Amino acid sequence: MAALTGREWRLLRRPVGVPVPGDFDLATVEVPVPDPGQLLVRNVFVSVDPYMRGRMSDVPSYIAPYGLGEPMTGGAIGEVVASTVDGFDPGDLVLHMLGWREYAVLDAGQGVVLRPQEGVPASVYLGVLGMTGLTAYAGLLRTAAFQPGDRVFVSGAAGAVGSTVGQIARIRGASLVVGSAGSPEKVRLLREEFGFDAAFDYKKAPVAEQLAVAAPDGVDVYFDNVGGDHLQAALGALRLRGRIAVCGMISRYNDTSPAPGPDNLSRLIQTRGRIEGFLVGDHLDLRPEFLAEMGPRVASGELRYRETFTDGIASALDAFLGLLRGDNIGKMIVRL
Amino acid sequence: MAALTGREWRLLRRPVGVPVPGDFDLATVEVPVPDPGQLLVRNVFVSVDPYMRGRMSDVPSYIAPYGLGEPMTGGAIGEVVASTVDGFDPGDLVLHMLGWREYAVLDAGQGVVLRPQEGVPASVYLGVLGMTGLTAYAGLLRTAAFQPGDRVFVSGAAGAVGSTVGQIARIRGASLVVGSAGSPEKVRLLREEFGFDAAFDYKKAPVAEQLAVAAPDGVDVYFDNVGGDHLQAALGALRLRGRIAVCGMISRYNDTSPAPGPDNLSRLIQTRGRIEGFLVGDHLDLRPEFLAEMGPRVASGELRYRETFTDGIASALDAFLGLLRGDNIGKMIVRL
């Protein structure tokens, strides 16, 4: 039998600033035969996420950098091709972390069988019902300690996390949900599809000015996906005992030198406010309640989501680079 | 009977940058005769505090700005001269907020009789056993959620709040207490008198470099009195789930234009860290437990304090300006 081959994306060198194609290599490799206790999956959906930019750099962080010359990793859904593990049968879908490749050999503990809820496509478990949705849920409800009646501002609001944050805030009784995004089309979607009360295009005018119009009485919660001007504007608009949950700072990820931070941190004293960073990995205990609350809302269409697909493993790098540019609406997913 | 006169400091115009004497006026006024329900006190100790700089500017804040042409206010201890109020007798000491003047007429609800603990001078109730000490206690234990074993860094550590923070941390079981101050004399005091494990002069070398030497494994808690470089250095040194309590940012108080903030706020994501501002006025419920725990330690000499006195109401402005320059060691008090 001819050996099975598959392609995988490897990091060749650490990007400086915006990653370029020469930083990566799409290698064709022989797929190993699974040992006893392992299973072979063919990936059908591969996730690309902003946090991966951090892993391409060799700086101390919460997660090890990608190794040079090694295949990159990330969330994925594979279909079992061959298995020697009880409970994983050919045809089963498996959620796992060996993305960025066509085929993966998993130890039994590296994957969980995915049985999508009726009416919910499998890809959604990489997005609004996956780590992405849990990120929104944990960051808003636990880190930002959202309370009904809060005025909420979300940046990167047309992205997979941001659009979910805004909707959870609305469902849980926010008195105002404001989102920012980077195009008129995204702004329209925020208002018309995701139910934001107000939305603005941060490229059109200073964030602080637009936020002052959208939230004239300030904000109790700011969910930060962006950093930079957005964080400064949110600090300026922060209400008494306001809370800022820092999920990401995508505006900074490709910086080659540090950019100055907000000049108005003393607002934290005036407001007795708080800025707190979080990682979804610290909040996996919320997953059961998250799925119990949000699963039915996704199935019923109350909690909406968008997916931006690219096709074929060769498109994964473009998908990732597009994500950093903000080309996506909702979750960016590579479909194999 | 000739009318009683007294002097009081008034704000004439809002300082731009560093306050100058021409911004203020020491006026001689006729002291009103107390109405029924009021008492007349002669101030014996008047507090000057960094937060007063903020009240001299007309910017939205947690506390109303001083009115132009009006006497300024602040913590003080007065001795009752005349009283029509039960429970306030001539000779009693009274803690109140009508400082910056020689005589004050108080409504009964504006003051509380002060009965110093044996062996504790009255002035201490403006400092380590007053709002100053409570600021240290609340900020460290509640806002920064100090836990035994924490590595603690305090800026402005030779000041009234900072020196108390360091000692409370040590008493409560910190594994490391590091302080920064602005002169070799202060640094020596931190080590030899206030029991800090390590201390450095922030004027001698970059804060980040000196902090890395003093706390090579990073810090769990940073108590910020200073802002600026200190905050940036603390973020750089923050350990997993580190907490920064922002009490003040004295390095910024005289800025005429905003200075850029720390460029490393994304450390909050990596560390799941927190920056939170606080005001002692929100934590007055801690006062009984604070006094019960710290009063005996002050009386026994376990909890040390320093006071820097100036004499006479005319010296109050110099005392305040000196405080902003860092001339003081411990609590700056005007003795009348």
XYZ file of C-alpha atoms in Angstrom:
672
model
C 0.000 0.000 0.000
C 1.397 3.378 -0.960
C 2.161 5.578 2.019
C -0.438 8.261 2.774
C 0.883 11.791 2.342
C -0.521 15.082 3.570
C 0.439 18.733 3.723
C 1.208 20.735 6.834
C 2.138 24.353 7.503
C 5.457 24.898 9.208
C 7.002 28.033 10.626
C 10.350 28.616 8.892
C 11.444 31.805 10.610
C 9.985 34.217 13.136
C 8.021 37.013 11.448
C 9.184 40.563 12.020
C 6.134 42.811 11.925
C 3.465 41.607 9.532
C 4.080 37.926 8.691
C 4.975 37.258 5.052
C 4.601 34.014 3.060
C 8.369 33.424 3.175
C 8.087 32.962 6.946
C 6.178 29.716 6.337
C 6.395 26.526 4.358
C 3.660 24.156 3.210
C 5.410 20.812 3.404
C 4.210 17.481 2.098
C 4.925 14.718 4.574
C 4.279 11.041 4.924
C 1.474 10.473 7.423
C 2.561 8.004 10.133
C 0.528 4.879 10.731
C -1.224 5.270 14.114
C 0.238 3.172 16.918
C -2.029 1.286 19.278
C -3.784 3.921 21.398
C -3.728 6.440 18.584
C -6.087 7.491 15.860
C -5.655 8.987 12.433
C -7.931 11.859 11.464
C -8.394 13.802 8.267
C -8.966 17.410 9.183
C -12.166 18.894 7.803
C -12.094 22.292 9.549
C -9.010 24.147 10.719
C -9.207 27.240 12.902
C -7.006 30.301 12.520
C -7.008 32.693 15.465
C -5.304 35.987 16.345
C -3.435 34.503 19.328
C -1.384 32.426 16.868
C 0.568 35.564 15.904
C 2.011 35.586 19.408
C 3.128 31.987 19.097
C 5.114 32.826 15.980
C 7.381 35.085 18.049
C 9.860 33.786 20.563
C 8.886 35.912 23.533
C 7.975 34.711 26.999
C 4.231 34.211 27.035
C 1.547 31.997 28.435
C 2.042 29.445 25.719
C 5.207 28.105 24.113
C 6.159 29.599 20.749
C 5.858 27.483 17.632
C 9.093 25.647 16.966
C 10.989 26.578 13.813
C 10.705 23.959 11.102
C 7.863 22.261 12.963
C 4.203 22.049 11.999
C 2.070 24.694 13.692
C -0.829 23.742 15.929
C -4.289 25.103 16.618
C -7.916 24.106 16.944
C -9.318 21.736 14.324
C -12.063 19.228 13.627
C -11.003 15.976 12.016
C -12.856 12.924 10.792
C -11.545 9.602 12.018
C -9.919 7.585 9.218
C -8.414 4.833 11.323
C -8.567 4.181 15.031
C -7.325 1.662 17.532
C -9.045 3.528 20.366
C -12.374 2.547 21.895
C -14.951 5.268 21.443
C -13.381 6.698 18.297
C -14.796 5.070 15.187
C -14.109 5.811 11.531
C -16.362 8.669 10.450
C -16.547 10.206 13.940
C -15.751 13.874 14.181
C -13.014 14.776 16.664
C -12.151 18.168 18.186
C -8.418 18.515 18.677
C -5.473 20.918 18.584
C -3.397 19.577 15.664
C -4.616 22.060 13.089
C -2.648 23.653 10.215
C -2.415 20.226 8.493
C -4.441 17.809 6.412
C -3.945 14.674 8.467
C -3.141 14.263 12.139
C -2.260 11.319 14.313
C -3.680 11.838 17.783
C -3.150 10.126 21.083
C -6.499 9.189 22.563
C -6.245 12.002 25.132
C -5.595 14.641 22.502
C -9.095 14.666 21.059
C -12.732 14.471 22.026
C -15.508 13.083 19.872
C -17.770 15.875 18.639
C -21.477 15.181 18.355
C -22.992 18.423 17.111
C -26.351 19.450 18.457
C -29.170 19.026 15.957
C -29.307 21.942 13.564
C -25.810 23.114 14.389
C -23.035 22.611 11.819
C -19.823 21.059 13.101
C -17.697 24.104 12.237
C -19.594 26.097 14.864
C -17.731 24.127 17.529
C -14.588 25.956 16.471
C -16.463 29.236 16.773
C -19.470 30.423 18.690
C -19.894 27.089 20.526
C -16.173 26.463 20.821
C -13.244 28.181 22.472
C -14.191 31.392 20.698
C -17.645 31.535 22.242
C -16.323 30.452 25.613
C -13.776 33.260 25.409
C -16.609 35.743 24.978
C -18.654 34.152 27.759
C -15.863 33.901 30.324
C -14.398 37.314 29.579
C -17.709 39.123 29.752
C -19.347 37.314 32.640
C -16.400 36.377 34.833
C -13.484 38.720 34.109
C -15.579 41.811 33.399
C -18.166 40.689 35.973
C -21.003 41.826 33.711
C -24.218 42.763 35.504
C -27.654 43.331 33.980
C -28.069 47.006 33.179
C -24.410 47.502 32.310
C -23.427 49.625 29.339
C -21.042 47.489 27.291
C -18.493 48.413 24.631
C -16.775 45.765 22.489
C -13.983 46.325 20.000
C -13.314 43.995 17.117
C -17.037 43.505 17.367
C -17.585 41.882 13.986
C -15.053 39.199 14.815
C -15.924 35.812 16.186
C -15.371 36.735 19.833
C -16.669 40.313 19.626
C -19.940 39.487 17.921
C -20.620 36.869 20.582
C -19.750 39.225 23.446
C -22.256 41.781 22.197
C -25.005 39.225 21.886
C -24.405 37.635 25.287
C -24.469 41.118 26.804
C -27.808 41.834 25.115
C -29.278 38.460 26.126
C -28.136 38.983 29.713
C -29.762 42.407 29.972
C -27.218 45.078 29.058
C -28.749 48.547 28.897
C -26.492 49.464 25.957
C -24.290 47.431 23.629
C -21.845 49.346 21.438
C -19.414 47.780 18.997
C -16.605 49.034 16.806
C -15.406 47.443 13.604
C -13.280 48.298 10.598
C -15.673 48.678 7.663
C -19.156 50.057 6.867
C -20.280 46.523 5.985
C -19.232 45.219 9.396
C -20.877 48.140 11.154
C -24.116 47.432 9.345
C -23.933 43.766 10.373
C -23.405 44.706 14.002
C -26.611 46.714 14.008
C -28.759 44.598 11.752
C -27.648 41.052 12.406
C -25.980 40.968 15.781
C -28.388 43.366 17.502
C -25.906 45.964 18.735
C -27.609 49.190 19.832
C -24.863 51.266 18.250
C -21.813 50.598 16.143
C -19.143 52.637 14.452
C -16.293 52.298 11.971
C -13.100 53.064 13.879
C -11.333 53.998 10.655
C -13.692 56.908 9.991
C -13.038 59.148 13.012
C -11.250 58.995 16.352
C -12.548 56.191 18.542
C -13.017 58.476 21.560
C -15.244 60.843 19.574
C -17.379 58.074 18.148
C -17.654 56.298 21.478
C -18.793 59.534 23.143
C -21.657 59.739 20.645
C -22.572 56.068 20.871
C -22.330 55.890 24.684
C -22.866 59.444 25.946
C -23.184 58.259 29.547
C -20.024 56.166 29.387
C -19.473 52.433 29.692
C -19.467 50.019 32.611
C -17.728 47.245 30.705
C -15.215 47.337 27.891
C -14.256 44.061 26.241
C -10.898 44.731 24.598
C -9.842 42.804 21.519
C -7.797 45.623 20.086
C -5.799 47.745 22.555
C -4.342 51.076 21.418
C -6.789 53.913 20.757
C -9.706 51.723 21.711
C -8.370 51.078 25.193
C -7.604 54.754 25.683
C -11.109 55.744 24.573
C -12.703 53.156 26.843
C -10.696 54.411 29.829
C -11.891 57.916 29.037
C -15.497 56.732 28.971
C -15.263 54.415 31.959
C -18.027 54.786 34.521
C -17.722 54.377 38.269
C -16.368 50.890 39.056
C -16.043 50.140 35.372
C -14.327 46.931 34.278
C -12.135 46.315 31.282
C -11.500 42.717 30.269
C -8.458 42.413 28.038
C -8.879 39.510 25.653
C -6.454 40.629 22.986
C -4.692 43.640 21.555
C -4.683 42.836 17.861
C -3.677 46.395 16.962
C -0.327 45.638 18.560
C 0.431 42.108 17.399
C 2.543 43.076 14.414
C 4.339 45.965 16.120
C 8.098 45.727 15.832
C 8.639 48.157 18.690
C 6.373 48.819 21.659
C 3.788 51.544 21.136
C 2.980 53.876 24.036
C 0.032 52.886 26.160
C -2.985 54.946 27.172
C -2.127 58.282 28.779
C -5.206 58.238 30.972
C -4.671 55.298 33.318
C -5.270 57.640 36.244
C -8.940 57.319 35.278
C -8.720 54.016 37.143
C -8.351 55.951 40.387
C -11.166 58.358 39.636
C -13.502 55.534 38.649
C -12.124 52.854 40.979
C -11.930 50.980 37.727
C -10.180 47.779 36.783
C -8.301 46.385 33.805
C -7.797 42.647 33.844
C -6.348 40.241 31.326
C -7.699 36.747 30.875
C -7.181 33.570 28.898
C -9.966 31.195 28.059
C -7.812 28.269 29.183
C -8.277 29.395 32.787
C -12.047 29.193 32.484
C -12.743 25.758 31.039
C -14.820 25.011 34.133
C -17.472 27.305 32.610
C -17.801 25.128 29.509
C -20.757 23.008 30.663
C -22.864 26.003 31.713
C -21.788 27.878 28.596
C -22.911 25.046 26.299
C -26.130 24.519 28.251
C -27.027 28.198 27.963
C -25.714 29.018 24.511
C -26.201 25.746 22.605
C -29.998 26.049 22.421
C -29.723 29.760 21.585
C -27.467 28.978 18.652
C -29.746 26.164 17.472
C -32.794 28.437 17.691
C -31.072 31.281 15.868
C -31.291 33.662 18.829
C -27.503 33.749 19.115
C -26.185 34.480 15.671
C -22.812 33.848 14.168
C -21.001 34.323 10.919
C -18.241 32.234 9.454
C -15.731 33.219 6.812
C -14.452 30.128 5.038
C -11.439 29.594 2.871
C -10.939 26.305 1.058
C -8.069 23.864 1.132
C -5.064 23.611 3.402
C -3.076 25.792 0.993
C -5.420 28.676 1.867
C -4.715 28.517 5.609
C -1.910 31.055 5.540
C -3.967 33.545 3.539
C -6.836 32.972 5.956
C -4.578 33.772 8.893
C -3.041 36.847 7.256
C -6.517 38.027 6.297
C -7.642 37.602 9.897
C -4.849 39.914 11.074
C -5.967 42.443 8.452
C -9.581 42.108 9.540
C -10.817 40.525 6.303
C -13.077 38.157 8.204
C -16.581 38.563 9.463
C -17.156 36.233 12.357
C -15.049 33.124 12.687
C -12.316 32.533 10.132
C -12.203 28.840 9.226
C -10.279 26.806 6.695
C -12.449 24.120 5.152
C -10.626 21.084 3.805
C -14.989 91.425 72.921
C -12.702 91.804 69.924
C -13.562 89.453 67.108
C -11.329 86.406 66.812
C -9.322 86.327 63.610
C -7.481 83.484 61.955
C -5.628 82.747 58.752
C -6.717 80.385 56.028
C -5.222 79.259 52.717
C -7.322 79.973 49.650
C -6.879 78.886 46.078
C -6.681 81.997 43.893
C -6.218 80.400 40.484
C -5.802 76.898 39.122
C -2.135 75.872 38.963
C -0.707 74.996 35.571
C 1.959 72.370 36.085
C 3.848 72.773 39.336
C 1.832 75.015 41.691
C 3.466 78.339 42.522
C 2.888 80.597 45.536
C 0.959 83.085 43.408
C -1.742 80.458 42.913
C -2.629 80.779 46.602
C -3.434 83.388 49.203
C -3.092 83.263 52.972
C -6.047 85.373 54.063
C -6.839 86.667 57.530
C -10.517 86.331 58.295
C -12.829 86.918 61.175
C -13.753 83.605 62.781
C -17.534 83.227 63.044
C -19.143 82.595 66.400
C -20.456 79.010 66.395
C -24.231 78.679 66.126
C -26.088 76.239 68.330
C -25.144 72.758 67.119
C -21.703 73.912 66.085
C -18.286 73.966 67.684
C -15.229 76.133 67.282
C -11.858 74.409 67.074
C -8.321 75.705 66.885
C -6.390 73.470 64.554
C -3.268 71.919 66.021
C -2.290 69.586 63.173
C -3.118 70.072 59.496
C -2.520 67.384 56.901
C -1.204 67.984 53.407
C -1.628 65.117 50.970
C -0.788 64.431 47.314
C -4.441 64.036 46.292
C -4.950 67.747 47.002
C -3.086 68.570 43.790
C -5.964 67.037 41.864
C -8.488 69.179 43.700
C -6.656 72.317 42.613
C -7.490 71.526 38.973
C -10.955 71.768 37.532
C -11.210 68.365 35.935
C -13.929 65.789 36.479
C -12.814 63.580 39.322
C -14.064 61.662 42.295
C -14.085 64.754 44.451
C -15.121 68.313 43.664
C -12.305 70.747 42.864
C -11.441 73.443 45.360
C -13.432 76.588 44.639
C -11.487 79.647 43.550
C -11.225 82.259 46.290
C -12.427 79.757 48.861
C -10.496 78.184 51.727
C -9.099 74.775 50.882
C -10.050 71.713 52.894
C -8.293 68.585 54.100
C -7.697 66.417 57.125
C -6.914 68.176 60.412
C -6.964 67.783 64.167
C -8.398 70.689 66.145
C -8.799 71.417 69.822
C -12.250 72.512 70.916
C -12.319 76.167 71.955
C -16.066 76.572 72.296
C -18.872 74.109 71.862
C -22.631 74.007 72.112
C -22.653 70.307 71.216
C -22.968 67.475 73.718
C -19.918 65.265 73.704
C -17.556 67.961 72.490
C -15.949 69.804 75.390
C -13.310 72.529 75.380
C -9.909 70.899 75.230
C -11.159 67.827 73.345
C -9.293 66.920 70.198
C -11.439 66.592 67.090
C -10.635 64.912 63.763
C -12.214 66.786 60.876
C -11.776 67.910 57.271
C -11.509 71.693 57.577
C -7.740 71.900 57.351
C -5.607 74.594 55.680
C -6.715 77.111 58.371
C -6.083 78.103 61.964
C -9.652 78.040 63.246
C -12.647 76.116 62.015
C -16.323 76.157 62.885
C -17.735 72.662 62.535
C -21.235 71.269 62.502
C -21.493 68.433 64.992
C -21.518 65.861 62.181
C -18.334 67.209 60.636
C -15.978 66.013 63.351
C -15.312 63.124 65.680
C -13.673 63.359 69.088
C -10.194 61.863 68.995
C -8.971 59.961 72.055
C -5.481 58.785 71.157
C -4.400 55.376 72.348
C -1.880 55.499 75.180
C 1.612 56.092 73.900
C 0.417 57.307 70.502
C 0.706 61.023 69.681
C -2.399 62.664 68.261
C -0.715 63.574 64.948
C -0.454 59.872 64.155
C -4.207 59.870 63.564
C -3.574 61.945 60.457
C -0.942 59.434 59.363
C -0.313 55.793 60.050
C -3.467 55.388 62.150
C -5.520 57.764 60.016
C -6.688 57.859 56.437
C -3.099 57.400 55.315
C -2.683 54.107 57.112
C -6.139 52.968 56.103
C -5.227 53.743 52.489
C -2.259 51.399 52.783
C -4.316 48.735 54.531
C -7.278 48.785 52.151
C -5.197 49.071 48.994
C -2.877 46.226 49.908
C -5.307 43.812 51.505
C -8.514 44.466 49.614
C -7.700 46.001 46.216
C -4.459 44.111 45.650
C -5.865 41.068 47.477
C -2.528 40.463 49.196
C -1.874 36.862 50.229
C 0.864 35.561 52.537
C 3.879 34.590 50.478
C 3.332 37.339 47.901
C 6.271 39.298 46.528
C 5.352 42.960 46.974
C 6.713 46.099 45.330
C 5.789 49.588 46.586
C 6.717 52.901 44.983
C 6.918 56.143 46.920
C 7.890 53.766 49.686
C 9.339 56.339 52.058
C 6.109 58.272 52.023
C 3.371 57.930 54.594
C 1.318 55.435 52.611
C 4.222 53.536 51.060
C 6.132 52.932 54.281
C 2.968 51.554 55.848
C 2.201 49.296 52.878
C 5.631 47.716 53.106
C 5.320 47.068 56.803
C 1.805 45.628 56.601
C 3.009 43.319 53.828
C 5.893 42.147 56.002
C 3.667 41.680 59.066
C 1.153 39.715 56.992
C 3.787 37.347 55.645
C 5.087 38.656 52.320
C 7.974 36.614 50.969
C 9.632 39.761 49.592
C 9.043 43.475 50.154
C 10.748 45.893 47.766
C 10.442 49.672 47.872
C 11.592 52.535 45.700
C 12.261 56.070 46.850
C 13.981 59.194 45.614
C 17.128 59.598 47.733
C 19.878 57.477 49.305
C 18.690 58.617 52.748
C 15.173 57.346 52.055
C 16.492 54.077 50.657
C 18.527 53.553 53.809
C 15.452 54.201 55.949
C 13.403 51.672 54.006
C 15.935 48.956 54.737
C 16.961 49.912 58.248
C 13.848 51.373 59.799
C 10.878 50.089 57.847
C 12.189 46.563 57.344
C 12.024 46.369 53.551
C 13.986 43.428 52.152
C 15.285 45.541 49.307
C 15.061 49.159 48.274
C 16.445 51.329 45.511
C 16.778 54.963 44.478
C 14.728 55.396 41.322
C 16.778 58.432 40.344
C 19.987 56.402 40.074
C 19.120 53.935 37.292
C 16.083 52.798 35.315
C 13.357 51.413 37.552
C 12.965 48.238 35.477
C 16.646 47.401 35.853
C 16.708 47.996 39.578
C 13.459 46.114 40.122
C 14.831 43.122 38.203
C 17.762 42.991 40.627
C 15.637 43.510 43.734
C 12.903 41.078 42.699
C 14.515 38.637 40.254
C 11.481 36.332 40.325
C 9.011 39.151 39.719
C 6.241 40.584 41.852
C 2.770 39.383 42.756
C 1.615 42.757 44.035
C 2.565 46.279 43.019
C 1.218 49.168 45.095
C 1.430 52.195 42.812
C 1.855 55.658 44.250
C 3.785 56.982 41.313
C 2.700 55.801 37.854
C 4.990 56.355 34.850
C 8.184 54.288 34.690
C 7.302 52.546 37.925
C 4.045 51.185 36.553
C 5.732 50.063 33.361
C 8.472 48.289 35.309
C 5.946 46.597 37.572
C 3.955 45.346 34.574
C 7.167 43.943 33.147
C 7.876 42.120 36.408
C 4.320 40.972 37.065
C 3.929 37.330 37.985
C 1.047 35.047 37.066
C -2.215 36.547 38.386
C -0.352 39.586 39.665
C -2.321 42.522 41.023
C -1.562 46.215 40.783
C -3.404 48.562 43.132
C -3.302 52.129 41.896
C -3.373 54.528 44.815
C -1.836 57.528 43.124
C 0.335 58.595 40.225
C 2.289 61.455 41.750
C 4.762 61.470 38.838
C 1.899 62.738 36.692
C 0.138 65.224 38.953
C 1.919 68.296 37.643
C 1.896 67.272 33.982
C 0.467 69.912 31.709
C -0.123 67.422 28.912
C -0.794 63.708 29.177
C 2.289 61.503 29.173
C 2.132 58.186 27.330
C 1.218 55.174 29.411
C 3.038 51.872 29.746
C 3.740 50.148 26.429
C 3.455 46.695 27.936
C -0.183 46.419 29.007
C -0.427 43.196 27.009
C 1.468 41.673 29.945
C -1.951 41.646 31.595
C -3.046 38.955 29.155
C 0.076 36.859 29.561
C -0.130 37.050 33.343
C -3.924 37.215 33.672
C -3.004 40.262 35.709
C -5.087 43.117 37.020
C -4.705 46.851 37.505
C -7.282 48.428 39.764
C -7.687 51.914 41.126
C -9.054 52.580 44.578
C -9.963 55.365 46.959
C -9.798 55.009 50.691
C -13.232 56.588 50.990
C -14.758 53.406 49.575
C -13.191 51.296 52.311
C -14.131 53.040 55.534
C -15.858 49.833 56.642
C -12.351 48.436 57.219
C -11.524 51.141 59.763
C -12.471 49.205 62.924
C -10.454 46.120 61.980
C -7.604 48.318 60.774
C -7.419 50.181 64.084
C -7.781 46.981 66.098
C -4.919 45.345 64.218
C -2.596 48.293 63.681
C -3.203 50.438 66.778
C -1.395 48.064 69.153
C 1.396 47.553 66.624
C 1.958 51.288 66.420
C 1.872 51.644 70.200
C 4.357 48.782 70.619
C 6.690 50.165 67.974
C 6.311 47.151 65.691
C 4.693 49.302 63.015
C 6.948 52.291 62.540
C 6.197 55.666 61.092
C 7.955 58.914 60.409
C 6.501 62.383 60.409
C 7.896 65.465 58.732
C 6.622 68.584 60.508
C 6.513 72.168 59.419
C 5.438 74.869 61.854
C 2.698 77.441 61.583
C -0.146 77.850 59.141
C 2.052 80.039 56.938
C 4.241 76.968 56.278
C 1.383 74.850 54.936
C 1.940 75.806 51.315
C 5.656 75.044 51.490
C 4.809 71.766 53.178
C 2.480 70.862 50.338
C 4.914 71.900 47.597
C 7.672 69.995 49.364
C 5.448 66.926 49.462
C 5.030 67.054 45.676
C 8.821 67.327 45.359
C 9.313 64.385 47.716
C 10.947 66.412 50.505
C 9.082 64.481 53.169
C 9.876 61.263 54.904
C 6.702 59.681 56.125
C 3.666 61.835 56.801
C 3.919 65.556 56.058
C 2.125 67.509 58.780
C 1.759 71.188 59.559
C 1.941 71.793 63.293
C 0.177 74.921 64.527
